[in-house]
C-alpha cells in the first residue's frame, strides 16, 4: 500500500493537462485551488496507515491474499459492504469534504461482475482483462476515477442521433491493437487527483449505439486527455492567503470536464466495446453501489455540519433555547436515517456470479432518494441556527487590520469566554459546507451525484415489486 507521501509523490510524476480559469496549470499538485482536494484523497492513504483504523480502511485482497486499501477491494461479504459505509462516514468526518476515491471503488465492483456475466453469455474475454487491470490497481494502490457521466446533449435523442456525435464518449476507430475514442465525461470527481480512469457507459444503449456501449481503462495522463477544472462557489478565496474565509482551508473536493481527443486504448484495457445488451446492467450496478456510498460520505460530512451548528449555538449564547435544541435533534435524526439506509442496503446485499457482493438495489435507491432531500433540510437548519452573520461578516483582512480589526472583534463577539475569531471561524465553516466549495460535495452533489432524483424513482418503481404488494392486499382482503 502507498503512504500518503508516496501518493502525493506519484501525482507529481504525472503529466496532466489541466486548465483552471482559462490557464494551463504547470503544477496541479500545488495549485491553491486544487490542493485541498488532493489533501482529502491523501486522507484515504493516511488513515490506512493508522493502526486504529486498519479494520475499516484495509481489506484482504481476493486476488492475492495481501492487505490492500479498501478502496481497491472487491466486496467479499455483506460485512465488507457495511465496512465500506462506515469507512466513508469516517472519512467524511475527517475531511468535511469529498475524498473522491468512492467512485473508483464502486466502478471496479460493478465492472467486475458485469464483465464476468458478459463473458459467460457471449464468450468474450473481458473479465480476464479486467482482473489483470484490477491486480495492477491493488499492487500500485491506485486512485481510480470512475467515469460514467457523458455531457448528453439533447436528452430527447439517443447517443447515435445527437447532432454532435462526441456528446457521448464513443469509438471512432477499431484497430488490430486497440480502439480510438473521442468524447468527454462531465462532473468527474477527483479526476485530477487520480492515477487511472475507468470509463463506463452512462445509459442503456440501443442497437444503433454500439460504438457508445463502451468501458475501458487508461492512465489519467494518457495522450489526448485534458481536463477543464470545474468552478465552485468561493473557490478563489483559497488564493487570498488567509485561512478564516475559506471555512475549511485544509480539505476540499473537485470536479472536472474530462475530454478524450482521439485517445488510443489498447485492447488489454477494453472491457466493453459494443455489447449494448450489458450497458444498462453496468449502469444499474454502478449507480446502485454509488447510491449506497452516499449513506456514508454525506453522513460523515453531516456530522461535521451538525457539530458546527451546535458550536455556533454555543458561541452565540443560544444553546439553551428549546427550539435550537429541537433543530439539532432533527438534524441528527435526518443524518442517522441516511446512515441507516446505507447500512440496510449493505446488510441485505447478495453475492454476484463473479463472487463479489452487490448491495440491495431497492434499498440503495431509497438511500440516495433520501440523500436528495435530507441534507438540504440539515443545511437549512444549520443556517437557521448560525444566524445571518454567516453571510454578512467582514473578511479576514478586516479582522487583521490594525485599526478596524478591533472594531470587528468588538461588534462580532458572542459569549465572552470565546474569542471573536473562533466564532467567525465556525460560521465560515458552516458557510463552506452549505454555500461554499464543500457544498459541491454535500449539498448540490446530494441532489445530482449518482443520478438525479428521478433516476432513483425509476429504479424504485422497477425494484419495488408492486404486483407482489397487490397480491398481499388481495390475500388479506379475501379477493380471488
Short mmCIF file of C-alpha atoms in Angstrom, two decimals:
data_model
loop_
_atom_site.label_atom_id
_atom_site.label_comp_id
_atom_site.label_asym_id
_atom_site.label_seq_id
_atom_site.Cartn_x
_atom_site.Cartn_y
_atom_site.Cartn_z
CA UNK A 1 0.00 0.00 0.00
CA UNK A 2 1.08 3.57 -0.68
CA UNK A 3 1.75 6.01 2.12
CA UNK A 4 0.19 9.46 1.89
CA UNK A 5 3.56 10.90 0.87
CA UNK A 6 4.08 8.25 -1.79
CA UNK A 7 0.64 9.06 -3.17
CA UNK A 8 1.48 12.75 -3.47
CA UNK A 9 4.88 11.97 -4.99
CA UNK A 10 3.24 9.69 -7.55
CA UNK A 11 0.93 12.50 -8.71
CA UNK A 12 3.90 14.77 -9.24
CA UNK A 13 5.18 12.28 -11.82
CA UNK A 14 2.02 12.53 -13.93
CA UNK A 15 1.92 14.77 -16.98
CA UNK A 16 -1.64 16.01 -16.61
CA UNK A 17 -3.02 18.69 -18.90
CA UNK A 18 -5.30 20.76 -16.66
CA UNK A 19 -6.96 24.11 -17.32
CA UNK A 20 -8.09 26.26 -14.37
CA UNK A 21 -9.90 29.52 -15.07
CA UNK A 22 -8.64 29.63 -18.64
CA UNK A 23 -4.99 28.91 -17.89
CA UNK A 24 -2.97 25.73 -18.36
CA UNK A 25 -1.67 24.71 -14.93
CA UNK A 26 2.00 23.74 -14.75
CA UNK A 27 1.78 22.06 -11.35
CA UNK A 28 -1.71 20.82 -10.36
CA UNK A 29 -0.44 19.29 -7.10
CA UNK A 30 0.44 22.64 -5.56
CA UNK A 31 -2.21 24.84 -7.18
CA UNK A 32 -4.01 26.60 -4.29
CA UNK A 33 -7.50 25.84 -5.64
CA UNK A 34 -6.75 22.17 -6.35
CA UNK A 35 -4.53 21.37 -3.36
CA UNK A 36 -7.28 20.98 -0.69
CA UNK A 37 -8.95 18.29 -2.81
CA UNK A 38 -5.67 16.41 -3.03
CA UNK A 39 -5.39 16.56 0.76
CA UNK A 40 -8.78 14.86 1.02
CA UNK A 41 -7.58 11.95 -1.12
CA UNK A 42 -4.37 11.79 0.91
CA UNK A 43 -6.52 11.13 3.97
CA UNK A 44 -7.61 7.80 2.42
CA UNK A 45 -3.95 6.78 2.44
CA UNK A 46 -3.09 8.33 5.84
CA UNK A 47 -5.90 6.57 7.71
CA UNK A 48 -4.93 3.25 6.10
CA UNK A 49 -1.51 3.66 7.76
CA UNK A 50 -3.07 4.33 11.19
CA UNK A 51 -3.42 1.14 13.30
CA UNK A 52 -6.67 2.31 14.92
CA UNK A 53 -8.42 2.45 11.52
CA UNK A 54 -7.00 -0.71 9.93
CA UNK A 55 -10.23 -2.70 10.18
CA UNK A 56 -12.18 -0.14 8.16
CA UNK A 57 -9.50 1.22 5.85
CA UNK A 58 -7.88 -2.04 4.73
CA UNK A 59 -9.01 -5.43 3.48
CA UNK A 60 -7.55 -8.74 2.30
CA UNK A 61 -7.36 -8.97 -1.47
CA UNK A 62 -9.47 -11.72 -3.03
CA UNK A 63 -6.88 -11.89 -5.81
CA UNK A 64 -3.59 -12.07 -3.90
CA UNK A 65 -4.38 -12.54 -0.21
CA UNK A 66 -2.38 -9.40 0.57
CA UNK A 67 -3.51 -6.50 2.72
CA UNK A 68 -4.77 -3.68 0.48
CA UNK A 69 -6.51 -0.35 0.80
CA UNK A 70 -10.27 -0.96 0.93
CA UNK A 71 -10.77 1.46 -1.95
CA UNK A 72 -9.10 -1.14 -4.20
CA UNK A 73 -11.14 -4.05 -2.83
CA UNK A 74 -13.86 -6.26 -4.32
CA UNK A 75 -16.53 -6.68 -1.64
CA UNK A 76 -16.46 -10.32 -0.47
CA UNK A 77 -19.35 -10.24 2.02
CA UNK A 78 -22.12 -8.09 3.43
CA UNK A 79 -19.65 -7.25 6.20
CA UNK A 80 -17.39 -5.70 3.55
CA UNK A 81 -20.31 -3.65 2.26
CA UNK A 82 -21.08 -2.42 5.78
CA UNK A 83 -17.43 -1.57 6.45
CA UNK A 84 -17.36 0.42 3.23
CA UNK A 85 -20.17 2.67 4.52
CA UNK A 86 -18.52 3.03 7.92
CA UNK A 87 -15.20 3.91 6.25
CA UNK A 88 -16.91 6.59 4.17
CA UNK A 89 -18.55 8.12 7.22
CA UNK A 90 -15.18 8.22 8.98
CA UNK A 91 -13.54 9.97 6.04
CA UNK A 92 -16.40 12.46 5.80
CA UNK A 93 -15.86 13.25 9.48
CA UNK A 94 -12.11 13.69 8.97
CA UNK A 95 -12.27 15.90 5.86
CA UNK A 96 -15.74 17.53 5.83
CA UNK A 97 -15.38 17.22 2.06
CA UNK A 98 -15.47 14.77 -0.83
CA UNK A 99 -12.49 12.39 -0.61
CA UNK A 100 -13.03 11.22 -4.19
CA UNK A 101 -11.99 7.55 -4.23
CA UNK A 102 -15.50 6.13 -3.78
CA UNK A 103 -16.39 6.40 -7.44
CA UNK A 104 -13.46 4.19 -8.47
CA UNK A 105 -14.26 1.60 -5.80
CA UNK A 106 -17.87 1.48 -6.97
CA UNK A 107 -16.77 1.23 -10.60
CA UNK A 108 -14.45 -1.76 -10.12
CA UNK A 109 -17.13 -3.70 -8.25
CA UNK A 110 -19.69 -3.03 -10.98
CA UNK A 111 -17.36 -3.78 -13.89
CA UNK A 112 -16.11 -6.95 -12.20
CA UNK A 113 -19.50 -8.65 -12.03
CA UNK A 114 -20.78 -7.38 -15.39
CA UNK A 115 -17.70 -8.47 -17.37
CA UNK A 116 -17.94 -11.91 -15.76
CA UNK A 117 -21.57 -12.28 -16.84
CA UNK A 118 -20.78 -10.90 -20.29
CA UNK A 119 -18.08 -13.49 -20.81
CA UNK A 120 -20.39 -16.25 -19.58
CA UNK A 121 -23.06 -15.35 -22.12
CA UNK A 122 -21.06 -14.06 -25.07
CA UNK A 123 -17.75 -15.94 -24.83
CA UNK A 124 -15.73 -12.73 -24.62
CA UNK A 125 -12.58 -12.34 -22.54
CA UNK A 126 -13.31 -9.02 -20.85
CA UNK A 127 -13.31 -10.35 -17.29
CA UNK A 128 -9.82 -11.81 -17.60
CA UNK A 129 -8.51 -8.47 -18.86
CA UNK A 130 -10.33 -6.57 -16.16
CA UNK A 131 -8.92 -8.85 -13.46
CA UNK A 132 -5.42 -8.11 -14.75
CA UNK A 133 -6.15 -4.37 -14.53
CA UNK A 134 -7.57 -4.77 -11.02
CA UNK A 135 -4.47 -6.65 -9.92
CA UNK A 136 -2.36 -3.70 -11.10
CA UNK A 137 -4.64 -1.31 -9.23
CA UNK A 138 -4.25 -3.24 -6.00
CA UNK A 139 -0.50 -3.70 -6.35
CA UNK A 140 0.06 0.01 -7.09
CA UNK A 141 -2.67 1.27 -4.71
CA UNK A 142 -4.01 3.47 -7.49
CA UNK A 143 -6.64 6.12 -7.07
CA UNK A 144 -9.02 5.36 -9.94
CA UNK A 145 -11.59 7.78 -11.27
CA UNK A 146 -14.80 6.03 -12.30
CA UNK A 147 -16.05 8.00 -15.30
CA UNK A 148 -19.71 7.49 -16.22
CA UNK A 149 -21.49 10.79 -16.90
CA UNK A 150 -21.47 11.99 -20.52
CA UNK A 151 -22.48 15.57 -21.43
CA UNK A 152 -25.58 14.01 -23.11
CA UNK A 153 -26.53 17.00 -25.28
CA UNK A 154 -30.21 16.75 -26.33
CA UNK A 155 -31.83 14.44 -23.76
CA UNK A 156 -34.57 13.60 -26.26
CA UNK A 157 -32.06 11.88 -28.54
CA UNK A 158 -30.08 8.64 -28.29
CA UNK A 159 -26.27 8.89 -28.41
CA UNK A 160 -26.05 7.98 -32.09
CA UNK A 161 -28.76 10.52 -33.01
CA UNK A 162 -27.08 13.58 -31.48
CA UNK A 163 -26.19 16.49 -33.78
CA UNK A 164 -22.65 16.20 -32.41
CA UNK A 165 -21.58 12.55 -32.03
CA UNK A 166 -18.98 13.46 -29.39
CA UNK A 167 -21.59 14.39 -26.78
CA UNK A 168 -21.36 10.75 -25.69
CA UNK A 169 -17.96 9.06 -25.43
CA UNK A 170 -17.59 6.63 -28.33
CA UNK A 171 -15.30 4.52 -30.50
CA UNK A 172 -14.14 6.33 -33.63
CA UNK A 173 -11.72 3.67 -34.86
CA UNK A 174 -11.12 -0.02 -34.24
CA UNK A 175 -7.57 -1.24 -34.81
CA UNK A 176 -5.84 -4.57 -34.51
CA UNK A 177 -4.07 -3.37 -31.34
CA UNK A 178 -6.90 -1.37 -29.79
CA UNK A 179 -9.50 1.35 -30.23
CA UNK A 180 -9.52 5.13 -30.57
CA UNK A 181 -12.12 7.01 -28.50
CA UNK A 182 -13.46 10.53 -28.57
CA UNK A 183 -15.87 12.47 -26.40
CA UNK A 184 -15.98 13.69 -22.82
CA UNK A 185 -17.04 12.81 -19.30
CA UNK A 186 -18.56 15.60 -17.19
CA UNK A 187 -18.61 16.24 -13.43
CA UNK A 188 -15.61 13.96 -12.90
CA UNK A 189 -15.00 13.81 -9.17
CA UNK A 190 -11.32 13.66 -8.25
CA UNK A 191 -10.16 13.10 -11.83
CA UNK A 192 -7.11 15.34 -11.48
CA UNK A 193 -6.07 13.50 -8.30
CA UNK A 194 -6.30 10.07 -9.96
CA UNK A 195 -3.75 7.72 -11.46
CA UNK A 196 -6.14 5.89 -13.77
CA UNK A 197 -9.53 6.43 -15.38
CA UNK A 198 -12.16 3.65 -15.60
CA UNK A 199 -14.76 4.66 -18.18
CA UNK A 200 -18.29 3.22 -18.30
CA UNK A 201 -21.38 3.94 -20.44
CA UNK A 202 -23.80 6.48 -19.00
CA UNK A 203 -27.14 4.97 -20.11
CA UNK A 204 -28.56 1.74 -21.50
CA UNK A 205 -27.72 1.64 -25.21
CA UNK A 206 -29.80 0.52 -28.20
CA UNK A 207 -28.57 -1.46 -31.19
CA UNK A 208 -27.69 1.73 -33.10
CA UNK A 209 -25.48 2.90 -30.22
CA UNK A 210 -22.94 0.07 -30.28
CA UNK A 211 -19.96 2.42 -30.55
CA UNK A 212 -21.17 4.12 -27.35
CA UNK A 213 -21.53 0.91 -25.30
CA UNK A 214 -18.00 1.33 -24.07
CA UNK A 215 -15.94 0.53 -20.97
CA UNK A 216 -12.17 0.87 -20.71
CA UNK A 217 -9.28 1.97 -18.50
CA UNK A 218 -6.44 4.35 -19.29
CA UNK A 219 -3.84 6.45 -17.47
CA UNK A 220 -5.12 9.82 -16.29
CA UNK A 221 -2.36 11.49 -18.29
CA UNK A 222 -2.78 9.45 -21.48
CA UNK A 223 -2.04 11.24 -24.75
CA UNK A 224 -5.15 13.11 -25.90
CA UNK A 225 -6.78 13.55 -22.46
CA UNK A 226 -7.15 17.00 -20.95
CA UNK A 227 -9.19 18.48 -18.11
CA UNK A 228 -11.13 21.70 -17.57
CA UNK A 229 -11.47 22.30 -13.84
CA UNK A 230 -14.98 22.96 -12.51
CA UNK A 231 -15.73 26.31 -10.89
CA UNK A 232 -17.00 26.24 -7.30
CA UNK A 233 -18.56 28.93 -5.17
CA UNK A 234 -15.95 30.88 -3.17
CA UNK A 235 -13.08 28.90 -4.74
CA UNK A 236 -10.80 31.91 -5.27
CA UNK A 237 -10.78 32.55 -1.53
CA UNK A 238 -8.15 29.78 -1.45
CA UNK A 239 -5.82 32.13 -3.36
CA UNK A 240 -6.12 35.03 -0.90
CA UNK A 241 -3.52 33.72 1.54
CA UNK A 242 -5.64 33.55 4.69
CA UNK A 243 -7.48 30.59 6.19
CA UNK A 244 -10.51 32.02 8.00
CA UNK A 245 -12.61 32.98 4.96
CA UNK A 246 -12.08 29.59 3.31
CA UNK A 247 -14.00 27.86 6.09
CA UNK A 248 -12.29 24.51 5.54
CA UNK A 249 -8.78 25.54 4.46
CA UNK A 250 -7.19 22.09 4.53
CA UNK A 251 -9.68 19.91 2.64
CA UNK A 252 -11.98 20.06 -0.36
CA UNK A 253 -13.22 18.25 -3.42
CA UNK A 254 -13.24 18.91 -7.12
CA UNK A 255 -14.98 18.09 -10.38
CA UNK A 256 -13.70 18.46 -13.93
CA UNK A 257 -14.69 18.04 -17.55
CA UNK A 258 -12.53 15.20 -18.90
CA UNK A 259 -12.02 15.39 -22.66
CA UNK A 260 -10.91 12.45 -24.84
CA UNK A 261 -9.41 13.85 -28.03
CA UNK A 262 -8.78 10.71 -30.13
CA UNK A 263 -7.28 8.69 -27.28
CA UNK A 264 -5.83 5.27 -28.14
CA UNK A 265 -6.81 2.42 -25.80
CA UNK A 266 -5.07 -0.97 -26.21
CA UNK A 267 -7.40 -3.99 -26.23
CA UNK A 268 -5.99 -5.21 -22.91
CA UNK A 269 -7.68 -2.21 -21.23
CA UNK A 270 -11.02 -2.52 -23.08
CA UNK A 271 -13.82 -4.15 -21.05
CA UNK A 272 -16.85 -3.45 -23.26
CA UNK A 273 -16.90 -2.48 -26.92
CA UNK A 274 -20.35 -2.69 -28.45
CA UNK A 275 -22.15 -5.15 -26.16
CA UNK A 276 -25.27 -2.98 -25.90
CA UNK A 277 -27.28 -5.60 -24.01
CA UNK A 278 -24.95 -5.25 -21.00
CA UNK A 279 -24.62 -1.45 -21.00
CA UNK A 280 -27.76 -0.92 -18.92
CA UNK A 281 -26.74 -3.58 -16.41
CA UNK A 282 -23.39 -1.88 -15.86
CA UNK A 283 -25.06 1.49 -15.35
CA UNK A 284 -27.56 -0.03 -12.91
CA UNK A 285 -24.94 -1.77 -10.79
CA UNK A 286 -22.53 1.14 -10.65
CA UNK A 287 -25.36 3.50 -9.77
CA UNK A 288 -26.51 1.13 -7.03
CA UNK A 289 -23.07 0.95 -5.44
CA UNK A 290 -22.64 4.71 -5.68
CA UNK A 291 -26.06 5.39 -4.18
CA UNK A 292 -25.05 3.18 -1.25
CA UNK A 293 -21.91 5.32 -0.86
CA UNK A 294 -23.95 8.42 -0.13
CA UNK A 295 -25.27 6.77 3.02
CA UNK A 296 -21.71 7.01 4.35
CA UNK A 297 -19.84 10.01 2.96
CA UNK A 298 -22.71 12.51 3.21
CA UNK A 299 -23.42 11.34 6.75
CA UNK A 300 -19.83 11.96 7.82
CA UNK A 301 -19.89 15.48 6.40
CA UNK A 302 -23.30 15.91 8.03
CA UNK A 303 -21.72 15.03 11.39
CA UNK A 304 -19.31 17.94 10.95
CA UNK A 305 -22.08 20.33 9.92
CA UNK A 306 -24.22 19.34 12.91
CA UNK A 307 -21.23 19.85 15.20
CA UNK A 308 -20.53 23.25 13.66
CA UNK A 309 -24.17 24.31 14.11
CA UNK A 310 -24.05 23.22 17.77
CA UNK A 311 -20.84 25.23 18.28
CA UNK A 312 -22.44 28.25 16.63
CA UNK A 313 -25.34 27.95 19.07
CA UNK A 314 -22.88 27.75 21.95
CA UNK A 315 -20.85 30.75 20.77
CA UNK A 316 -23.98 32.80 20.03
CA UNK A 317 -25.32 32.09 23.53
CA UNK A 318 -28.37 30.37 22.08
CA UNK A 319 -27.62 26.78 23.06
CA UNK A 320 -30.20 26.70 25.84
CA UNK A 321 -33.11 27.76 23.63
CA UNK A 322 -35.58 24.89 23.26
CA UNK A 323 -36.12 25.47 19.54
CA UNK A 324 -32.36 25.30 18.92
CA UNK A 325 -32.11 22.03 20.82
CA UNK A 326 -35.02 20.66 18.79
CA UNK A 327 -33.42 21.70 15.50
CA UNK A 328 -30.19 19.91 16.42
CA UNK A 329 -32.19 16.80 17.29
CA UNK A 330 -33.93 16.97 13.92
CA UNK A 331 -30.58 17.31 12.12
CA UNK A 332 -29.25 14.22 13.91
CA UNK A 333 -32.44 12.29 13.19
CA UNK A 334 -32.20 13.02 9.46
CA UNK A 335 -28.49 12.25 9.34
CA UNK A 336 -28.82 8.92 11.13
CA UNK A 337 -31.72 7.98 8.85
CA UNK A 338 -29.38 8.36 5.87
CA UNK A 339 -26.80 6.19 7.61
CA UNK A 340 -29.43 3.56 8.44
CA UNK A 341 -30.32 3.30 4.74
CA UNK A 342 -26.65 2.90 3.80
CA UNK A 343 -26.22 0.13 6.36
CA UNK A 344 -29.52 -1.54 5.42
CA UNK A 345 -28.77 -1.86 1.70
CA UNK A 346 -25.36 -3.26 2.64
CA UNK A 347 -26.68 -5.81 5.16
CA UNK A 348 -29.23 -7.00 2.58
CA UNK A 349 -26.59 -7.43 -0.13
CA UNK A 350 -26.03 -10.66 -2.04
CA UNK A 351 -23.30 -12.50 -3.92
CA UNK A 352 -22.95 -12.00 -7.68
CA UNK A 353 -22.00 -14.72 -10.14
CA UNK A 354 -18.49 -13.24 -10.21
CA UNK A 355 -18.15 -13.68 -6.44
CA UNK A 356 -18.16 -10.10 -5.22
CA UNK A 357 -21.16 -8.75 -3.32
CA UNK A 358 -23.84 -6.40 -4.62
CA UNK A 359 -25.98 -4.18 -2.38
CA UNK A 360 -29.75 -4.48 -2.28
CA UNK A 361 -30.61 -2.22 -5.22
CA UNK A 362 -34.03 -1.14 -3.95
CA UNK A 363 -32.69 -0.02 -0.58
CA UNK A 364 -29.67 1.65 -2.20
CA UNK A 365 -32.00 3.74 -4.34
CA UNK A 366 -34.14 4.57 -1.30
CA UNK A 367 -30.91 5.65 0.43
CA UNK A 368 -29.98 8.03 -2.38
CA UNK A 369 -33.56 9.33 -2.74
CA UNK A 370 -33.38 10.39 0.92
CA UNK A 371 -29.99 11.97 0.27
CA UNK A 372 -31.59 14.21 -2.37
CA UNK A 373 -33.75 15.69 0.41
CA UNK A 374 -32.36 15.39 3.92
CA UNK A 375 -29.02 17.24 3.50
CA UNK A 376 -30.95 20.24 2.21
CA UNK A 377 -33.00 20.33 5.40
CA UNK A 378 -29.90 19.74 7.54
CA UNK A 379 -28.22 22.66 5.76
CA UNK A 380 -31.30 24.87 6.18
CA UNK A 381 -31.41 24.18 9.90
CA UNK A 382 -27.66 24.83 10.23
CA UNK A 383 -28.08 28.19 8.50
CA UNK A 384 -31.04 28.97 10.77
CA UNK A 385 -29.03 28.25 13.92
CA UNK A 386 -25.90 30.03 12.66
CA UNK A 387 -27.62 33.35 12.02
CA UNK A 388 -27.22 35.94 9.29
CA UNK A 389 -23.66 36.85 10.25
CA UNK A 390 -22.62 33.68 8.41
CA UNK A 391 -23.06 35.54 5.09
CA UNK A 392 -22.56 39.19 6.12
CA UNK A 393 -19.39 39.15 8.22
CA UNK A 394 -16.34 41.15 7.12
CA UNK A 395 -13.28 39.48 5.63
CA UNK A 396 -10.25 38.09 7.41
CA UNK A 397 -8.27 41.09 6.17
CA UNK A 398 -10.67 43.35 8.06
CA UNK A 399 -10.18 41.27 11.20
CA UNK A 400 -6.37 41.54 10.84
CA UNK A 401 -6.42 45.27 10.06
CA UNK A 402 -4.51 47.32 12.68
CA UNK A 403 -7.38 49.80 13.14
CA UNK A 404 -10.74 48.31 12.10
CA UNK A 405 -9.75 44.84 13.33
CA UNK A 406 -10.51 45.92 16.87
CA UNK A 407 -13.94 47.10 15.73
CA UNK A 408 -14.65 43.73 14.11
CA UNK A 409 -13.60 41.93 17.29
CA UNK A 410 -15.76 44.20 19.45
CA UNK A 411 -19.00 44.10 17.50
CA UNK A 412 -18.98 40.49 16.30
CA UNK A 413 -18.24 38.96 19.68
CA UNK A 414 -20.54 36.26 21.01
CA UNK A 415 -20.28 34.87 24.53
CA UNK A 416 -17.44 36.48 26.47
CA UNK A 417 -15.40 33.32 27.08
CA UNK A 418 -14.98 32.58 23.34
CA UNK A 419 -12.67 34.71 21.14
CA UNK A 420 -14.48 36.51 18.32
CA UNK A 421 -12.23 34.82 15.77
CA UNK A 422 -13.34 31.38 16.95
CA UNK A 423 -16.96 32.36 16.45
CA UNK A 424 -16.21 33.68 12.96
CA UNK A 425 -14.29 30.52 12.02
CA UNK A 426 -17.22 28.29 12.92
CA UNK A 427 -19.60 30.47 10.92
CA UNK A 428 -17.26 30.34 7.92
CA UNK A 429 -17.15 26.54 8.21
CA UNK A 430 -20.96 26.43 8.07
CA UNK A 431 -20.89 28.76 5.07
CA UNK A 432 -18.36 26.49 3.38
CA UNK A 433 -20.48 23.38 3.98
CA UNK A 434 -23.80 24.89 2.91
CA UNK A 435 -22.91 27.51 0.30
CA UNK A 436 -19.18 27.33 -0.50
CA UNK A 437 -16.78 24.84 -2.06
CA UNK A 438 -17.77 21.95 0.24
CA UNK A 439 -21.40 22.43 -0.78
CA UNK A 440 -20.43 20.88 -4.12
CA UNK A 441 -19.63 17.67 -2.27
CA UNK A 442 -22.51 17.92 0.21
CA UNK A 443 -25.49 19.99 -0.81
CA UNK A 444 -25.69 20.02 -4.63
CA UNK A 445 -23.97 16.67 -5.10
CA UNK A 446 -26.60 15.19 -2.79
CA UNK A 447 -29.14 16.09 -5.47
CA UNK A 448 -27.35 15.09 -8.68
CA UNK A 449 -24.46 12.82 -7.74
CA UNK A 450 -25.02 9.12 -8.57
CA UNK A 451 -28.02 10.15 -10.66
CA UNK A 452 -30.77 12.72 -10.31
CA UNK A 453 -33.79 12.11 -8.02
CA UNK A 454 -35.90 10.84 -10.91
CA UNK A 455 -33.30 8.16 -11.70
CA UNK A 456 -33.79 6.69 -8.23
CA UNK A 457 -37.56 6.84 -8.52
CA UNK A 458 -37.39 4.87 -11.77
CA UNK A 459 -35.30 2.20 -10.03
CA UNK A 460 -37.60 2.16 -7.00
CA UNK A 461 -40.54 1.56 -9.36
CA UNK A 462 -38.65 -1.32 -11.00
CA UNK A 463 -37.42 -2.89 -7.79
CA UNK A 464 -40.45 -2.20 -5.56
CA UNK A 465 -42.43 -5.25 -6.77
CA UNK A 466 -45.84 -3.57 -6.76
CA UNK A 467 -47.61 -6.69 -8.08
CA UNK A 468 -46.45 -8.66 -5.03
CA UNK A 469 -47.85 -5.94 -2.78
CA UNK A 470 -51.17 -6.16 -4.62
CA UNK A 471 -51.27 -9.90 -4.00
CA UNK A 472 -50.64 -9.35 -0.30
CA UNK A 473 -53.59 -6.97 -0.14
CA UNK A 474 -55.80 -9.37 -2.11
CA UNK A 475 -54.96 -12.18 0.27
CA UNK A 476 -55.77 -10.13 3.37
CA UNK A 477 -58.97 -8.77 1.84
CA UNK A 478 -60.13 -12.22 0.68
CA UNK A 479 -60.09 -11.32 -3.03
CA UNK A 480 -59.77 -14.03 -5.68
#
